[in-house]
Coordinates of C-alpha atoms in Angstrom, one line a residue:
X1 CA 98.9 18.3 215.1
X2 CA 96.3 19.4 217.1
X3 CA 93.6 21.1 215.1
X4 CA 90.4 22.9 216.0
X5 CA 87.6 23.1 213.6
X6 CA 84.4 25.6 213.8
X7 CA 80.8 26.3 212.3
X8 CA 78.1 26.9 213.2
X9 CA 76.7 23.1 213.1
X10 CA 78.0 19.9 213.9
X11 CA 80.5 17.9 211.2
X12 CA 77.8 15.0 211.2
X13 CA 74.4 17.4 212.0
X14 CA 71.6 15.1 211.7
X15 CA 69.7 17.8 210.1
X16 CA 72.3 18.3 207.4
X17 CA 71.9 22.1 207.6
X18 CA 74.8 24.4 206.2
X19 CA 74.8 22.4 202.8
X20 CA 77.6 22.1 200.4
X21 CA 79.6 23.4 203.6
X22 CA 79.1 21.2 206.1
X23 CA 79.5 18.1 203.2
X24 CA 82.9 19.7 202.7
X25 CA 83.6 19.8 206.6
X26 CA 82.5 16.6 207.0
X27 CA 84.9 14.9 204.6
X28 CA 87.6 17.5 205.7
X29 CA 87.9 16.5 209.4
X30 CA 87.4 12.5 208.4
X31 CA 90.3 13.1 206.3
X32 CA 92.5 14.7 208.7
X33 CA 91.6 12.1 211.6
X34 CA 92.2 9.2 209.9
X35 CA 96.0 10.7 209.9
X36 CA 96.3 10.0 213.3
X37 CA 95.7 13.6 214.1
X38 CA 93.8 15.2 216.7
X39 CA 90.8 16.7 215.4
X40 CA 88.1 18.5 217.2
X41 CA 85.0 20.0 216.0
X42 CA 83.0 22.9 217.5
X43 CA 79.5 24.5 216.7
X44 CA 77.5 27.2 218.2
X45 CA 74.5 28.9 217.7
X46 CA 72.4 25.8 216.6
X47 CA 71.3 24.3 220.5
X48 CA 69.0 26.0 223.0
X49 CA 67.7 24.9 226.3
X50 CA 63.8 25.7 227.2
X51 CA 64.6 25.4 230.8
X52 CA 67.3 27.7 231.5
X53 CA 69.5 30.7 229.7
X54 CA 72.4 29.7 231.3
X55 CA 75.7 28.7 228.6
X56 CA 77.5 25.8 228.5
X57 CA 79.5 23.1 226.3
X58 CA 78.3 19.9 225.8
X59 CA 80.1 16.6 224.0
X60 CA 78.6 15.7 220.9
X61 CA 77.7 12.2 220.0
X62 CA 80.2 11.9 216.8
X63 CA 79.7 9.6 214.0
X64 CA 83.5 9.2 213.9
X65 CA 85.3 7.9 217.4
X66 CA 88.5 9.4 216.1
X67 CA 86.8 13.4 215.7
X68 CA 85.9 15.3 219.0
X69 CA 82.4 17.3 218.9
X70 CA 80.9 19.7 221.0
X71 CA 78.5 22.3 221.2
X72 CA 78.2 25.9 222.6
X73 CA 74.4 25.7 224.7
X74 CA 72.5 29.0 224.6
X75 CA 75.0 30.8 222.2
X76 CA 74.7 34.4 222.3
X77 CA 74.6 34.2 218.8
X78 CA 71.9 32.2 216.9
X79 CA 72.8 30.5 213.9
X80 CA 71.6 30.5 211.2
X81 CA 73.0 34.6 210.9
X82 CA 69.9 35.4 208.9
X83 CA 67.8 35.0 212.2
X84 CA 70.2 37.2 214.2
X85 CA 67.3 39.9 215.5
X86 CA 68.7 43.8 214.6
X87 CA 71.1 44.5 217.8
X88 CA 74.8 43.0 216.3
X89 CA 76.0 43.4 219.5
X90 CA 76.1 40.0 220.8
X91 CA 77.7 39.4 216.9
X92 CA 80.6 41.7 218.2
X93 CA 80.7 40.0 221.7
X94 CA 78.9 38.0 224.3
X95 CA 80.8 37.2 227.3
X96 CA 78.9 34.1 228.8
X97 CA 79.9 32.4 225.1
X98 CA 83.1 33.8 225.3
X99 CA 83.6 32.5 229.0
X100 CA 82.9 29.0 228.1
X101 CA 84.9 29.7 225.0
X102 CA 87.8 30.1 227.0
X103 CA 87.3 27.5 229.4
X104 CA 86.8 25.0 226.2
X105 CA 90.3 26.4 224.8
X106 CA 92.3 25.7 228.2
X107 CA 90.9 21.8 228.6
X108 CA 90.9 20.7 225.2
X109 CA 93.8 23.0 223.6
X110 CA 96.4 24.3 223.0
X111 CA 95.7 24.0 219.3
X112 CA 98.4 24.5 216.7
X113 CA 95.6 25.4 214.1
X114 CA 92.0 26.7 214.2
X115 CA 90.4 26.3 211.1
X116 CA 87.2 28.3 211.1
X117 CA 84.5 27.5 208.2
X118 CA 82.0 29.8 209.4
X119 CA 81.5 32.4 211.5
X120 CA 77.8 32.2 212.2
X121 CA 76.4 31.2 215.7
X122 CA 80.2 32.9 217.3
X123 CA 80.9 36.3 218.7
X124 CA 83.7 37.7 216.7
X125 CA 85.5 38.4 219.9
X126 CA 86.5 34.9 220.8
X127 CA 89.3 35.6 217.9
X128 CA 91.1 38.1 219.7
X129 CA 90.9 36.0 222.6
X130 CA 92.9 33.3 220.7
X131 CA 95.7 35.7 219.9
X132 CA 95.8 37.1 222.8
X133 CA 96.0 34.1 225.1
X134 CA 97.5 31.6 222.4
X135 CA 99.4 33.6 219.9
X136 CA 101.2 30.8 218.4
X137 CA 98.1 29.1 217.1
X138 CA 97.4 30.0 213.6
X139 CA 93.7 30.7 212.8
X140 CA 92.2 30.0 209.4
X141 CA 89.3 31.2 207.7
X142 CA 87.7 29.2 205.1
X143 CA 85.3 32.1 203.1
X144 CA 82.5 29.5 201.9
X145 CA 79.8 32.5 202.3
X146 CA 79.6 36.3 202.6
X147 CA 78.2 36.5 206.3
X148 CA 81.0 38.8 207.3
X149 CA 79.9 41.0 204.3
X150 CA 76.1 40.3 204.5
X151 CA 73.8 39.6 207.9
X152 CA 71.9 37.0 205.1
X153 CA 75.6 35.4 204.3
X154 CA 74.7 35.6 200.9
X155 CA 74.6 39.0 199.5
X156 CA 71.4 38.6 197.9
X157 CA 68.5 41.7 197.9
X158 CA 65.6 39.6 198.6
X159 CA 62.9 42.2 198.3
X160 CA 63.9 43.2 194.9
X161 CA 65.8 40.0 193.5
X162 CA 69.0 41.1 193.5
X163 CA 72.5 40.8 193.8
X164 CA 74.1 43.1 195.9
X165 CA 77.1 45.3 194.8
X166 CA 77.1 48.0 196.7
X167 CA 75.5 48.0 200.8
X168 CA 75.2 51.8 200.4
X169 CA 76.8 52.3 204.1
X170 CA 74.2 50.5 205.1
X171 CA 71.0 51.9 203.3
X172 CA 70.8 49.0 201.2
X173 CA 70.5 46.7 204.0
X174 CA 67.4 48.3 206.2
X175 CA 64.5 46.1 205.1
X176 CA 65.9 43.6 203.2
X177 CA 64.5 40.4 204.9
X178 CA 62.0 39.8 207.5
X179 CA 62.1 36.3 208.8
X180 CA 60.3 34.5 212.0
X181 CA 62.9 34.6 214.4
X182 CA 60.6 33.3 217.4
X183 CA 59.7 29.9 215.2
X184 CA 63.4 29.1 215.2
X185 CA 63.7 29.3 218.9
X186 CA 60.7 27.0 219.5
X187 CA 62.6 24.7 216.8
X188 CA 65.7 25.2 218.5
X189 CA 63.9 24.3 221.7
X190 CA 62.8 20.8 219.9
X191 CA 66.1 20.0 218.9
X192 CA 67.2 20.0 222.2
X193 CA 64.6 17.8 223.9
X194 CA 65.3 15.4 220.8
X195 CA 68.6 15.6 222.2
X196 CA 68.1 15.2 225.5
X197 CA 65.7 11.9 225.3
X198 CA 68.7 10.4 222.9
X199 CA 67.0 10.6 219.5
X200 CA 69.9 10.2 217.0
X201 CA 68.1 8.7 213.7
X202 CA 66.3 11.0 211.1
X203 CA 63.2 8.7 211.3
X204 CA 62.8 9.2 215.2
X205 CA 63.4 12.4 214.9
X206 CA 61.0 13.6 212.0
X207 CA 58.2 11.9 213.9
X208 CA 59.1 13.9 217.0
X209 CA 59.0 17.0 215.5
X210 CA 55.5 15.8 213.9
X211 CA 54.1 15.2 217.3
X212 CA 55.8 18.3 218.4
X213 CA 53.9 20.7 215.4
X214 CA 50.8 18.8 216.1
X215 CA 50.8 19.9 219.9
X216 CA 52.1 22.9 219.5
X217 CA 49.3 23.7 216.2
X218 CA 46.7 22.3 218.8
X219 CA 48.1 24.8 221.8
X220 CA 48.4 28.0 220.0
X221 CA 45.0 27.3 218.1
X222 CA 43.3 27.1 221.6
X223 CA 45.4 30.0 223.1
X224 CA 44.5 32.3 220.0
X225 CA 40.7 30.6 221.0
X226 CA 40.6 32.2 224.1
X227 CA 42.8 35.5 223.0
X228 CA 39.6 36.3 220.2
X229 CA 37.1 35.3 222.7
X230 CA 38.7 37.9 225.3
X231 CA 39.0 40.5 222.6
X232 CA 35.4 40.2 221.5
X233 CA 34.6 40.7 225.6
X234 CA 36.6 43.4 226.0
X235 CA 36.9 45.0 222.1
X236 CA 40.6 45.3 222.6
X237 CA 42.7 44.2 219.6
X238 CA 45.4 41.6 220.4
X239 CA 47.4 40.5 217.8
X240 CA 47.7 36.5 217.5
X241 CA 50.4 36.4 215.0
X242 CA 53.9 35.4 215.5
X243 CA 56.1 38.8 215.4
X244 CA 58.1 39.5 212.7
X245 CA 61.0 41.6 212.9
X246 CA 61.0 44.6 210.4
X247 CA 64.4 46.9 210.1
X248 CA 63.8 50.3 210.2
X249 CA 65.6 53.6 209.0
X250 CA 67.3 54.5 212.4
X251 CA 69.6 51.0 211.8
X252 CA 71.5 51.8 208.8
X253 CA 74.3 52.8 211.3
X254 CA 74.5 49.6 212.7
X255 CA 74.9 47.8 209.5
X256 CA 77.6 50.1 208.9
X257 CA 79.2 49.9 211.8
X258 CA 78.6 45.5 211.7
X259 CA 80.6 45.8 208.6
X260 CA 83.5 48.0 209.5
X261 CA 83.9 46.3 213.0
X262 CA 83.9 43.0 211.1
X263 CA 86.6 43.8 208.6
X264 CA 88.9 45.4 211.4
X265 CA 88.9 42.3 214.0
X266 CA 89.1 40.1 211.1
X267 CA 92.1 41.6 209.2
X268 CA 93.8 41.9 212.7
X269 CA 93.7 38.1 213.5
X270 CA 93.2 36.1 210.7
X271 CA 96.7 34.8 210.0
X272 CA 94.7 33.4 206.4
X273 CA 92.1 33.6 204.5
X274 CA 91.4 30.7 202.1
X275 CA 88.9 31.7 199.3
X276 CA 87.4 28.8 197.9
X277 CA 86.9 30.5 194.6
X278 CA 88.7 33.4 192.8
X279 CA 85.1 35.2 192.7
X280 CA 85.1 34.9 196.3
X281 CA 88.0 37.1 196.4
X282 CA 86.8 39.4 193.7
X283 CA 84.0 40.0 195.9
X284 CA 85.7 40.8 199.4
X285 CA 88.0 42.8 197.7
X286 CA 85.2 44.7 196.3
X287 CA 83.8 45.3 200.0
X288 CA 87.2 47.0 201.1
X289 CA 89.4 43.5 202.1
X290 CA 92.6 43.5 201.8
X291 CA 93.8 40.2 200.3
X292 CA 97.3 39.8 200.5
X293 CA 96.9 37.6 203.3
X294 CA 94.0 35.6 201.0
X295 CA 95.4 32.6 199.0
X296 CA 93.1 30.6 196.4
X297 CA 92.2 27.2 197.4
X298 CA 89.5 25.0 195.7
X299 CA 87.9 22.9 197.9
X300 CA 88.1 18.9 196.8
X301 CA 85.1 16.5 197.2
X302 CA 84.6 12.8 197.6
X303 CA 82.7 12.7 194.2
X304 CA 86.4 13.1 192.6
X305 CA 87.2 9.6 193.4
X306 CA 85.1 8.7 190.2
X307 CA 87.1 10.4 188.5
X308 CA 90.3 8.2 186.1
X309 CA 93.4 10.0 185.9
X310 CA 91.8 13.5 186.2
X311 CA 88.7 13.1 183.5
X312 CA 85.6 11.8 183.9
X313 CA 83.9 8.9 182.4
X314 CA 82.6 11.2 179.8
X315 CA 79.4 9.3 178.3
X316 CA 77.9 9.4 174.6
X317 CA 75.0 11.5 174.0
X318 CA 72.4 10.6 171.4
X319 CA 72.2 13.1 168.7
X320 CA 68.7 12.2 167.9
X321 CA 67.3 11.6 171.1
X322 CA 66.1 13.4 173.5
X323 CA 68.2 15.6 175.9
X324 CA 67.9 15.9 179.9
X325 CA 68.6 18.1 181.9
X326 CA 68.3 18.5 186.0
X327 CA 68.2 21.0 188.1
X328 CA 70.2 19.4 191.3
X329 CA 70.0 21.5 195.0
X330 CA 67.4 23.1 196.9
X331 CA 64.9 24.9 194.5
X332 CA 64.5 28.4 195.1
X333 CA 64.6 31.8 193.7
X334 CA 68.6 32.3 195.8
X335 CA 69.5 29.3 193.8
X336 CA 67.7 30.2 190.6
X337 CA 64.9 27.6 190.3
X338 CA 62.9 30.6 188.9
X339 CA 65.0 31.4 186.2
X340 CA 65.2 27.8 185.3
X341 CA 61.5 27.7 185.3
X342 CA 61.2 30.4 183.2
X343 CA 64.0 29.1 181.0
X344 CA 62.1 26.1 180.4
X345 CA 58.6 28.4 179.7
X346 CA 60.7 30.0 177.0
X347 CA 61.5 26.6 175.0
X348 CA 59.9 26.3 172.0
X349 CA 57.2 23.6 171.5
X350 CA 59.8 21.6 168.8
X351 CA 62.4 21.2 171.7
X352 CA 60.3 20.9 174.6
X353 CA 58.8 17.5 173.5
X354 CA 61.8 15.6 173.2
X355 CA 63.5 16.8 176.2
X356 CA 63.2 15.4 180.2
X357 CA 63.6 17.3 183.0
X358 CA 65.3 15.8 186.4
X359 CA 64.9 17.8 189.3
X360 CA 66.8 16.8 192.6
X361 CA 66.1 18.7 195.8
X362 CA 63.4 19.2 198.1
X363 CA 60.5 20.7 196.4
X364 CA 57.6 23.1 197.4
X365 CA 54.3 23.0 196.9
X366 CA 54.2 26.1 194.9
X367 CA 56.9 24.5 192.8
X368 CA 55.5 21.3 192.4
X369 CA 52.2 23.3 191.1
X370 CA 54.4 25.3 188.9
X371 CA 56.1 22.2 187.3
X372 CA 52.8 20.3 187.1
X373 CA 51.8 23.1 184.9
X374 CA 54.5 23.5 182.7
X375 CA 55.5 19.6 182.9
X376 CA 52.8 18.6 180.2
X377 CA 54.9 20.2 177.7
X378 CA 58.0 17.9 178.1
X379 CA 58.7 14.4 177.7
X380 CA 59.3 13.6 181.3
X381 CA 59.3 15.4 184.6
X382 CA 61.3 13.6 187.1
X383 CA 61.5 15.0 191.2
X384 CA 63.9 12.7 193.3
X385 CA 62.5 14.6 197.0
X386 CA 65.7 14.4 198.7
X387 CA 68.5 12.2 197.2
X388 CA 72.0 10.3 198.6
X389 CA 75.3 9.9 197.0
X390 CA 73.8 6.5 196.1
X391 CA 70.9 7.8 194.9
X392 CA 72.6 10.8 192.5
X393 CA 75.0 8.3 191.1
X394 CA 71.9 6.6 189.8
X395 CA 69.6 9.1 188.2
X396 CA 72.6 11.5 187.1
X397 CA 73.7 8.3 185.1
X398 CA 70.7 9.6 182.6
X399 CA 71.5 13.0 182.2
X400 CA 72.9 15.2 179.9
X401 CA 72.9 18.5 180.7
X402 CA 73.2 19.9 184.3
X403 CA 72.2 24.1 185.0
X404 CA 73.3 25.6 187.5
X405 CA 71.9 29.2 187.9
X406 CA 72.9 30.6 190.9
X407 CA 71.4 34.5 191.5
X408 CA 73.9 35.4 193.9
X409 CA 77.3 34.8 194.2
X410 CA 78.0 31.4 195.1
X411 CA 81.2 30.6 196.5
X412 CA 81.3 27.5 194.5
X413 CA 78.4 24.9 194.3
X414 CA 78.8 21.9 195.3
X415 CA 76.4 20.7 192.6
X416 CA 79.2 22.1 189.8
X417 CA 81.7 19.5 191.1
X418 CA 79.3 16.8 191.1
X419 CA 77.7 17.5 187.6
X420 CA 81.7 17.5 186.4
X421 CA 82.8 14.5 188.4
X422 CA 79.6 12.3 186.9
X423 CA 80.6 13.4 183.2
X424 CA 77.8 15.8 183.0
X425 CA 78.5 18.9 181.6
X426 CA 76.7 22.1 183.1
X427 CA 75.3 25.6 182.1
X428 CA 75.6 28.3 185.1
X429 CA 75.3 31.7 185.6
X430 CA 78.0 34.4 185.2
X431 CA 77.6 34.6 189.5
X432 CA 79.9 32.9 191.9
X433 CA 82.5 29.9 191.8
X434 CA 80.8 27.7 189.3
X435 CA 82.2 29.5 185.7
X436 CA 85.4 28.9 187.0
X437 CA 85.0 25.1 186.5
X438 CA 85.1 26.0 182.3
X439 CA 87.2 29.0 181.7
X440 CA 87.1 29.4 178.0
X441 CA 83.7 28.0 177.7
X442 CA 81.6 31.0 178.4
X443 CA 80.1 31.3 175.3
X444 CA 78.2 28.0 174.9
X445 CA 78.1 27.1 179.1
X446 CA 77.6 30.8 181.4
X447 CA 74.7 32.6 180.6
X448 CA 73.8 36.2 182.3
X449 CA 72.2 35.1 185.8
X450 CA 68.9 37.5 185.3
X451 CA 68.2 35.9 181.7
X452 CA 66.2 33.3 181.3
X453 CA 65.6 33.8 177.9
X454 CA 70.0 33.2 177.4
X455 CA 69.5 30.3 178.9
X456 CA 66.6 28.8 177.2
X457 CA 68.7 29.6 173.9
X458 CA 71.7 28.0 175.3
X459 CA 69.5 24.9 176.1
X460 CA 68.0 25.3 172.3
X461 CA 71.2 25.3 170.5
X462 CA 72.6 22.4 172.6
X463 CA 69.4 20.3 171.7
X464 CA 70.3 21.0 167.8
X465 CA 73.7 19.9 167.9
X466 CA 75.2 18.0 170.8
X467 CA 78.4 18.4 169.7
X468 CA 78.6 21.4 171.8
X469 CA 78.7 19.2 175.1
X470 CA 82.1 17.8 173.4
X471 CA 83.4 21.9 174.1
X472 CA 82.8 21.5 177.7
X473 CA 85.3 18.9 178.2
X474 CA 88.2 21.0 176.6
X475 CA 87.9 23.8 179.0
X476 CA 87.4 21.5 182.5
X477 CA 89.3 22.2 185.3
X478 CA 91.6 19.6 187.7
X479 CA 89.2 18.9 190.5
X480 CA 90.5 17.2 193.5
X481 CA 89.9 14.3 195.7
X482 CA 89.5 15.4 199.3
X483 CA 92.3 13.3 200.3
X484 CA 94.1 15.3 197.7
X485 CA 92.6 18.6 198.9
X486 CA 93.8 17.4 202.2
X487 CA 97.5 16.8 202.1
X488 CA 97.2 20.6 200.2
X489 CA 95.7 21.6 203.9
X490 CA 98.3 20.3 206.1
X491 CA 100.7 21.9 204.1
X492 CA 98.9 25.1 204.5
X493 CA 98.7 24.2 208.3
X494 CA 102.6 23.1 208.2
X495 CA 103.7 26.3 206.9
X496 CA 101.3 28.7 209.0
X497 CA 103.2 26.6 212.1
X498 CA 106.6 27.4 210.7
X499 CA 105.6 30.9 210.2
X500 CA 104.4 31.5 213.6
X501 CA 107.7 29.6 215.1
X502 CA 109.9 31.9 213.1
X503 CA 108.1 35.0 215.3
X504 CA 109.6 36.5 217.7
X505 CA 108.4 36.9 221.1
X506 CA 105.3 35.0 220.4
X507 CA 104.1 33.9 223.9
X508 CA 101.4 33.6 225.2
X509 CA 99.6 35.6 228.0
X510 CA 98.7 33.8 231.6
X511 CA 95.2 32.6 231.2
X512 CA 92.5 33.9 233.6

């Protein structure tokens, strides 16, 4: 089987960007190879050349000899979406990108599937152009995020902290985010010269992009320099401030119109859409999808293999002693570190002093300031900056009680399976994937997402009787391995193949 994967980033990105999805990806495609069958990757949207505009696919250096990599060049689409500057015309179609699309297709393909796990950093078009040339291959799409719903992915109301129900025909979305679209270029930019000189290891490359900030801190201080002295010659005022983009009024018809287009090219060539959570469905049929060609899949993970027959090694917790919890993921108000912070503000002095807090993710200063502040109160504040599978297996040994407060709907955090599959039972919000883990256990484990004070009296009454952890276990849910979740995939891919062989008339056009 010839198979053809897609997103935005490389399988084995350096960088590790597209969290929980590209881990997912990454042990997907390993999977599949080590089956003997052809596996290629493709990303876009991610690699930019500061010497010329022209597009072009380059081979990827892949971790794996067995998995195929390459990379769109000067992608008409940036990745990731949330950068994507207010004309969504080059989201609709770009025809240098769908040129060397094509021309990728005809020397590497034909592909029986094409297994898409995010849209970002491609022009829709380039689907169309696979039915239309190739109409046997089956395409695939793996709904990990909401970027077909939402320019952010994510569905989220930024200005106002919240989740998003209803886009308004597009009112909702004018002026939602503002982001600094030029910095990611010039990142973009770095990325490629890394690339270019051979730099492969983190280490090499976080001191380039150190010596890179420093120059380019030491340029732009002495070009704004001589832009203040000009302006004091000439009393002209010059702005020396990296634009931001700002939505206006006049573009709620082309978020309308970004929507509708989406939806229509979508449900006219997806052959399947595999939510990864029955929430994820909930929500695109919400937004107008129809779903009878959407079947239910939950992804599997590699943390699974620690798992004996199904059940995890479910550890004792001390009645008397004192309780952890940990936060796990990258703290921020989209992932609800600010509820948990607030949670823990809430806690009552005769709790607080015999519980310790684990937080794993990269943290920001304000954060750190925050936590240093409120840290006093607890027995233990512990930040692992950062952390491998190595490293989680170690400190999550410790823990108790994982929360996982999502404030928009999250597919289904990665962090929920790795809390489960280390015996560590979790609290998360009533948003996304993640309740679906405990069915039956809402009472004592899903709080309302925008209550931190529902939290911090789940967290209370857990602290004065841990018996309640033994609750979690009796609702879990099978979680797979990812060679498990695997075979489930090429049977997916098996019958889409048999389905497209029993069409009739299915051939394909003459290529250009």
């Amino acid at each position: 089987m010839n198979v053809l994967y897609l997103a935005w980033a490389p399988y084995d990105d350096l960088e590790q960007r597209m969290g929980g999805i590209r881990v997912y990806m990454h042990d997907l495609v390993k999977e599949v190879a080590k089956l003997g069958h052809k596996v290629t990757c493709l990303s876009s949207g991610h690699l930019y050349s500061p010497f010329t505009s022209r597009t072009w696919i380059e081979k990827n250096r892949s971790e794996d000899p067995a998995i195929s990599s390459y990379a769109i060049v000067n992608a008409g689409v940036i990745a990731p979406a949330m950068f994507i500057k207010n004309n969504f015309t080059d989201v609709f179609s770009h025809e240098p990108t769908e040129r060397v699309f094509m021309k990728f297709m005809r020397e590497q393909g034909p592909f029986d599937i094409v297994h898409i796990q995010s849209m970002e950093g491609m022009p829709y078009s380039i689907l169309g152009l696979i039915k239309e040339y190739w109409p046997s291959t089956r395409i695939i799409y793996s709904l990990h995020h909401y970027h077909d719903l939402c320019p952010k992915v994510d569905l989220y109301r930024e200005h106002e902290g919240l989740n998003c129900n209803n886009y308004d025909a597009g009112r909702n979305c004018v002026g939602c985010y503002q982001f600094d679209y030029s910095s990611l270029r010039k990142k973009y930019y770095m990325d490629y010269i890394a690339r270019r000189i051979g730099v492969r290891s983190k280490i090499s490359y976080a001191r380039l992009v150190s010596l890179a900030k420093a120059i380019w801190r030491l340029t732009t201080g002495l070009r704004r320099l001589r832009l203040y002295l000009r302006k004091l010659r000439t009393s002209i005022r010059q702005s020396t401030v990296d634009h931001f983009f700002v939505f206006d009024p006049r573009l709620v018809k082309s978020f309308k119109m970004r929507r509708e287009h989406i939806r229509d090219v979508l449900e006219k060539n997806i052959d399947l859409f595999i939510p990864v959570s029955r929430r994820t469905m909930e929500v695109y049929q919400h937004h107008g999808y129809d779903v009878s060609r959407f079947r239910l899949e939950y992804i599997g993970t590699n943390a699974a293999e620690l798992l004996r027959d199904g059940h995890p090694n479910i550890k004792q917790v001390d009645p008397n002693g004192p309780l952890t919890l940990c936060f796990m993921g990258y703290p921020s108000k989209l992932k609800g570190f600010e509820v948990f912070l607030s949670a823990l503000n809430l806690l009552s002095r005769e709790v607080t002093h015999n519980i310790a807090i684990v937080i794993a993710g990269k943290i920001s200063d304000r954060y750190t300031r925050e936590l240093s502040r409120i840290g006093k109160r607890f027995q233990s504040v512990e930040v692992c900056n950062g952390y491998t599978r190595e490293d989680q297996d170690h400190f999550l040994a410790n823990v108790d009680l994982g929360v996982v407060p999502p404030q928009w709907e999250d597919n289904l955090p990665q962090v929920a399976f790795e809390f489960y599959c280390h015996g560590v039972p979790f609290i998360c919000s009533d948003l996304g994937g993640a309740q679906e883990l405990i069915e039956g256990g809402e009472k004592s484990f899903v709080f309302h997402h925008d209550k931190p004070l529902e939290l911090a009296n789940k967290i209370t009454a857990i602290f004065n009787d841990r018996t309640i952890l033994d609750e979690f276990w009796q609702h879990g849910a099978r979680i797979q391995t990812m060679r498990e979740h695997m075979q489930k995939m090429l049977g997916i891919y098996e019958d889409e193949l048999n389905s497209a062989n029993a069409r009739i008339g299915a051939t394909s056009r003459q290529l250009p």
